């Protein structure tokens, strides 16, 4: 899909040397991005699938823990109620031992219910199943794969900006042999710049979300998570899964844009 070095130089031969050099550099960056993405795309898709699978597991955990917490809270309330009933009945039954026994039973039930509530949390379950470690591993791997692609996008964006600046000067100086054609090329360059800017925002946002998820995992597993922290953890995993998918989709679109750009230059020189 990418141009050879010889052909990529031919299509810009009518431009001033500095513009021609920038065009060739943009074509090389485009080809490099396409190669990188084609190589990494299967691994990225695998990570997305694993994230989505874990996110589905977390949804199930949430339903389970919500049920257990509700049952635990009800059990605790019943236990307290048993103790109170014993105290109310004591004067009429005349049984001091009944007060002690019933009160103890109520206390035990309440403690048991509270223990159930404390013990039921997503972070604990994930840690026991190894899911937490897998999420951290997947997040780090995804960011490592994305980093070189992000850097290549930055190079494409920077080269496009330089081309726009230099082309404005060339148009002013009347140094172009085919102004109409150059305007068409410049339009494509501007489109690539805008696309690379948009995707960089999405990539940086995604990497930030994953980074925050990893930090949150490290913090929440040091203590027993609260229901609020459980919810935040669940939401962070779901958000990370969605963002990883979004990054892959946007890289796919960028690959197509770059492919169209290089192919149009190749067609011109055939």
Short mmCIF file of C-alpha atoms in Angstrom, two decimals:
data_model
loop_
_atom_site.label_atom_id
_atom_site.label_comp_id
_atom_site.label_asym_id
_atom_site.label_seq_id
_atom_site.Cartn_x
_atom_site.Cartn_y
_atom_site.Cartn_z
CA UNK A 1 0.00 0.00 0.00
CA UNK A 2 2.89 2.35 0.72
CA UNK A 3 5.05 3.89 -1.96
CA UNK A 4 8.60 2.81 -2.68
CA UNK A 5 11.29 5.42 -1.99
CA UNK A 6 11.86 6.03 -5.70
CA UNK A 7 8.20 6.50 -6.58
CA UNK A 8 7.47 8.64 -3.51
CA UNK A 9 10.14 11.04 -4.67
CA UNK A 10 8.82 11.25 -8.24
CA UNK A 11 5.33 12.51 -7.43
CA UNK A 12 6.69 15.63 -5.73
CA UNK A 13 9.47 16.38 -8.22
CA UNK A 14 7.81 19.59 -9.41
CA UNK A 15 7.77 21.10 -5.92
CA UNK A 16 10.49 23.19 -4.27
CA UNK A 17 13.13 20.92 -2.65
CA UNK A 18 12.09 21.59 0.94
CA UNK A 19 8.42 20.89 0.20
CA UNK A 20 9.34 17.77 -1.72
CA UNK A 21 11.41 16.57 1.23
CA UNK A 22 8.53 17.15 3.65
CA UNK A 23 6.11 15.30 1.37
CA UNK A 24 8.47 12.35 1.15
CA UNK A 25 8.85 12.37 4.93
CA UNK A 26 5.07 12.37 5.39
CA UNK A 27 4.75 9.41 3.03
CA UNK A 28 7.42 7.52 4.97
CA UNK A 29 5.70 8.21 8.30
CA UNK A 30 2.42 7.04 6.79
CA UNK A 31 3.95 3.78 5.60
CA UNK A 32 5.61 3.27 8.98
CA UNK A 33 2.32 3.75 10.85
CA UNK A 34 0.54 1.29 8.57
CA UNK A 35 3.26 -1.35 9.09
CA UNK A 36 3.20 -0.89 12.85
CA UNK A 37 -0.57 -1.09 13.09
CA UNK A 38 -0.84 -4.12 10.80
CA UNK A 39 1.68 -5.89 13.00
CA UNK A 40 0.09 -4.90 16.32
CA UNK A 41 -3.60 -5.02 15.42
CA UNK A 42 -4.10 -8.74 16.30
CA UNK A 43 -2.52 -8.22 19.74
CA UNK A 44 -4.59 -5.10 20.36
CA UNK A 45 -7.80 -6.89 19.42
CA UNK A 46 -6.91 -9.77 21.73
CA UNK A 47 -6.42 -7.34 24.62
CA UNK A 48 -9.76 -5.68 23.84
CA UNK A 49 -11.52 -9.07 23.90
CA UNK A 50 -9.93 -10.00 27.24
CA UNK A 51 -10.88 -6.63 28.71
CA UNK A 52 -14.45 -7.13 27.53
CA UNK A 53 -14.56 -10.65 29.01
CA UNK A 54 -13.32 -9.41 32.38
CA UNK A 55 -15.79 -6.51 32.22
CA UNK A 56 -18.60 -9.06 31.72
CA UNK A 57 -17.32 -11.07 34.70
CA UNK A 58 -17.28 -7.90 36.79
CA UNK A 59 -20.92 -7.24 35.91
CA UNK A 60 -21.81 -10.69 37.22
CA UNK A 61 -19.74 -10.12 40.36
CA UNK A 62 -21.58 -6.87 40.94
CA UNK A 63 -24.95 -8.59 40.78
CA UNK A 64 -23.75 -11.28 43.20
CA UNK A 65 -22.18 -8.90 45.70
CA UNK A 66 -25.21 -6.61 45.61
CA UNK A 67 -27.38 -9.61 46.51
CA UNK A 68 -25.07 -10.72 49.29
CA UNK A 69 -24.84 -7.23 50.74
CA UNK A 70 -28.62 -6.95 50.77
CA UNK A 71 -28.98 -10.34 52.47
CA UNK A 72 -26.28 -9.45 54.96
CA UNK A 73 -27.89 -6.16 55.83
CA UNK A 74 -31.27 -7.88 56.33
CA UNK A 75 -29.65 -10.54 58.48
CA UNK A 76 -28.02 -7.90 60.62
CA UNK A 77 -31.33 -6.11 61.08
CA UNK A 78 -33.09 -9.33 62.07
CA UNK A 79 -30.40 -10.05 64.64
CA UNK A 80 -30.82 -6.69 66.27
CA UNK A 81 -34.58 -7.17 66.25
CA UNK A 82 -34.29 -10.50 68.07
CA UNK A 83 -32.27 -8.87 70.84
CA UNK A 84 -34.76 -6.05 71.24
CA UNK A 85 -37.73 -8.45 71.41
CA UNK A 86 -35.96 -10.40 74.13
CA UNK A 87 -35.51 -7.28 76.22
CA UNK A 88 -39.17 -6.31 75.81
CA UNK A 89 -40.40 -9.79 76.77
CA UNK A 90 -38.11 -10.21 79.80
CA UNK A 91 -40.26 -8.43 82.42
CA UNK A 92 -43.27 -10.58 81.52
CA UNK A 93 -41.43 -13.91 81.34
CA UNK A 94 -39.36 -13.31 84.41
CA UNK A 95 -36.46 -15.10 82.74
CA UNK A 96 -33.16 -13.35 83.11
CA UNK A 97 -31.46 -16.24 81.32
CA UNK A 98 -33.83 -15.71 78.38
CA UNK A 99 -32.67 -12.12 78.11
CA UNK A 100 -29.04 -13.14 78.01
CA UNK A 101 -29.53 -15.99 75.55
CA UNK A 102 -31.79 -14.11 73.18
CA UNK A 103 -29.64 -11.01 73.32
CA UNK A 104 -26.55 -13.06 72.54
CA UNK A 105 -28.31 -14.73 69.62
CA UNK A 106 -29.36 -11.36 68.26
CA UNK A 107 -25.85 -10.01 68.58
CA UNK A 108 -24.40 -13.04 66.84
CA UNK A 109 -26.85 -12.70 63.97
CA UNK A 110 -26.08 -9.02 63.58
CA UNK A 111 -22.32 -9.64 63.59
CA UNK A 112 -22.75 -12.42 61.06
CA UNK A 113 -24.74 -10.16 58.77
CA UNK A 114 -22.16 -7.41 59.03
CA UNK A 115 -19.36 -9.86 58.28
CA UNK A 116 -21.19 -10.98 55.15
CA UNK A 117 -21.51 -7.39 53.96
CA UNK A 118 -17.83 -6.63 54.57
CA UNK A 119 -16.69 -9.84 52.92
CA UNK A 120 -18.68 -9.35 49.73
CA UNK A 121 -16.80 -7.00 47.40
CA UNK A 122 -15.63 -7.11 43.81
CA UNK A 123 -12.02 -6.19 44.49
CA UNK A 124 -11.60 -9.13 46.88
CA UNK A 125 -13.19 -11.55 44.42
CA UNK A 126 -11.04 -10.25 41.57
CA UNK A 127 -7.91 -10.62 43.64
CA UNK A 128 -8.78 -14.20 44.59
CA UNK A 129 -9.55 -15.14 40.97
CA UNK A 130 -6.46 -13.43 39.56
CA UNK A 131 -8.58 -11.05 37.47
CA UNK A 132 -7.05 -7.97 39.05
CA UNK A 133 -3.54 -9.02 38.09
CA UNK A 134 -4.74 -9.78 34.55
CA UNK A 135 -6.36 -6.35 34.20
CA UNK A 136 -3.12 -4.66 35.26
CA UNK A 137 -1.14 -6.82 32.83
CA UNK A 138 -3.51 -6.12 29.93
CA UNK A 139 -3.51 -2.38 30.62
CA UNK A 140 0.28 -2.15 30.66
CA UNK A 141 0.61 -4.26 27.51
CA UNK A 142 -1.92 -2.12 25.64
CA UNK A 143 -0.13 1.10 26.56
CA UNK A 144 3.23 -0.36 25.46
CA UNK A 145 1.76 -1.27 22.07
CA UNK A 146 0.04 2.09 21.62
CA UNK A 147 3.06 4.24 22.53
CA UNK A 148 5.03 3.79 19.24
CA UNK A 149 1.84 4.32 17.21
CA UNK A 150 1.10 7.46 19.20
CA UNK A 151 4.61 8.75 18.51
CA UNK A 152 4.21 8.04 14.80
CA UNK A 153 0.92 9.95 14.79
CA UNK A 154 2.68 12.87 16.44
CA UNK A 155 5.33 12.81 13.69
CA UNK A 156 2.62 12.78 11.02
CA UNK A 157 0.85 15.71 12.68
CA UNK A 158 4.09 17.71 13.01
CA UNK A 159 5.07 17.05 9.39
CA UNK A 160 1.64 18.14 8.19
CA UNK A 161 1.94 21.36 10.18
CA UNK A 162 5.33 22.09 8.62
CA UNK A 163 3.94 21.36 5.17
CA UNK A 164 1.05 23.77 5.71
CA UNK A 165 3.39 26.51 6.87
CA UNK A 166 5.90 26.03 4.06
CA UNK A 167 3.19 25.70 1.41
CA UNK A 168 1.73 29.05 2.40
CA UNK A 169 5.15 30.60 1.81
CA UNK A 170 5.52 28.81 -1.53
CA UNK A 171 2.13 30.01 -2.72
CA UNK A 172 3.04 33.57 -1.74
CA UNK A 173 6.39 33.33 -3.55
CA UNK A 174 4.79 31.83 -6.69
CA UNK A 175 7.36 29.02 -6.75
CA UNK A 176 4.90 26.23 -7.59
CA UNK A 177 4.59 24.94 -11.15
CA UNK A 178 1.02 23.61 -10.67
CA UNK A 179 -0.87 25.64 -8.08
CA UNK A 180 -4.22 23.92 -8.64
CA UNK A 181 -2.81 20.46 -8.09
CA UNK A 182 -0.89 21.61 -5.05
CA UNK A 183 -4.07 22.99 -3.51
CA UNK A 184 -5.59 19.53 -3.86
CA UNK A 185 -2.58 17.93 -2.18
CA UNK A 186 -2.62 20.53 0.56
CA UNK A 187 -6.28 19.74 1.23
CA UNK A 188 -5.34 16.09 1.82
CA UNK A 189 -2.48 17.14 4.09
CA UNK A 190 -4.82 19.33 6.15
CA UNK A 191 -7.25 16.44 6.48
CA UNK A 192 -4.47 14.15 7.69
CA UNK A 193 -3.37 16.74 10.23
CA UNK A 194 -6.88 17.15 11.63
CA UNK A 195 -7.40 13.38 11.75
CA UNK A 196 -4.10 12.79 13.53
CA UNK A 197 -4.93 15.52 16.06
CA UNK A 198 -8.34 14.00 16.80
CA UNK A 199 -6.94 10.49 17.23
CA UNK A 200 -4.11 11.71 19.44
CA UNK A 201 -6.70 13.18 21.80
CA UNK A 202 -8.54 9.84 21.92
CA UNK A 203 -5.31 7.88 22.43
CA UNK A 204 -4.10 10.12 25.24
CA UNK A 205 -7.50 9.96 26.89
CA UNK A 206 -7.49 6.16 26.64
CA UNK A 207 -3.99 5.82 28.04
CA UNK A 208 -4.94 8.14 30.90
CA UNK A 209 -8.00 6.03 31.75
CA UNK A 210 -5.97 2.81 31.75
CA UNK A 211 -3.20 4.40 33.82
CA UNK A 212 -5.71 5.58 36.41
CA UNK A 213 -7.28 2.11 36.50
CA UNK A 214 -3.91 0.53 37.28
CA UNK A 215 -3.25 3.04 40.05
CA UNK A 216 -6.73 2.45 41.48
CA UNK A 217 -6.19 -1.32 41.44
CA UNK A 218 -2.97 -0.96 43.42
CA UNK A 219 -4.65 1.27 45.99
CA UNK A 220 -7.95 -0.53 46.47
CA UNK A 221 -6.40 -3.96 47.00
CA UNK A 222 -4.46 -2.79 50.03
CA UNK A 223 -7.67 -2.44 52.02
CA UNK A 224 -11.20 -3.84 52.04
CA UNK A 225 -13.06 -1.97 49.33
CA UNK A 226 -16.23 -0.07 50.13
CA UNK A 227 -19.34 -0.46 47.94
CA UNK A 228 -18.51 2.91 46.39
CA UNK A 229 -14.98 1.77 45.52
CA UNK A 230 -16.36 -1.46 44.10
CA UNK A 231 -18.59 0.55 41.79
CA UNK A 232 -15.72 2.81 40.76
CA UNK A 233 -13.55 -0.22 40.00
CA UNK A 234 -16.30 -1.81 37.91
CA UNK A 235 -16.92 1.43 36.00
CA UNK A 236 -13.18 1.91 35.40
CA UNK A 237 -12.81 -1.57 33.91
CA UNK A 238 -15.85 -1.10 31.67
CA UNK A 239 -14.58 2.31 30.58
CA UNK A 240 -11.11 0.93 29.84
CA UNK A 241 -12.55 -1.88 27.73
CA UNK A 242 -14.62 0.61 25.72
CA UNK A 243 -11.71 3.00 25.31
CA UNK A 244 -9.35 0.26 24.07
CA UNK A 245 -11.90 -0.68 21.43
CA UNK A 246 -12.27 2.96 20.45
CA UNK A 247 -8.51 3.38 20.01
CA UNK A 248 -8.30 0.33 17.74
CA UNK A 249 -11.22 1.61 15.67
CA UNK A 250 -9.63 5.05 15.27
CA UNK A 251 -6.26 3.54 14.30
CA UNK A 252 -8.10 1.55 11.63
CA UNK A 253 -9.63 4.74 10.25
CA UNK A 254 -6.23 6.46 10.27
CA UNK A 255 -4.68 3.56 8.40
CA UNK A 256 -7.32 3.95 5.68
CA UNK A 257 -6.74 7.71 5.45
CA UNK A 258 -2.98 7.22 5.14
CA UNK A 259 -3.45 4.44 2.62
CA UNK A 260 -5.66 6.66 0.45
CA UNK A 261 -3.11 9.46 0.68
CA UNK A 262 -0.15 7.34 -0.45
CA UNK A 263 -2.15 5.48 -3.10
CA UNK A 264 -3.29 8.74 -4.69
CA UNK A 265 0.35 9.76 -5.12
CA UNK A 266 1.25 6.35 -6.50
CA UNK A 267 -1.55 6.55 -9.09
CA UNK A 268 -0.32 9.97 -10.24
CA UNK A 269 3.12 8.59 -11.09
CA UNK A 270 2.11 5.43 -12.91
#
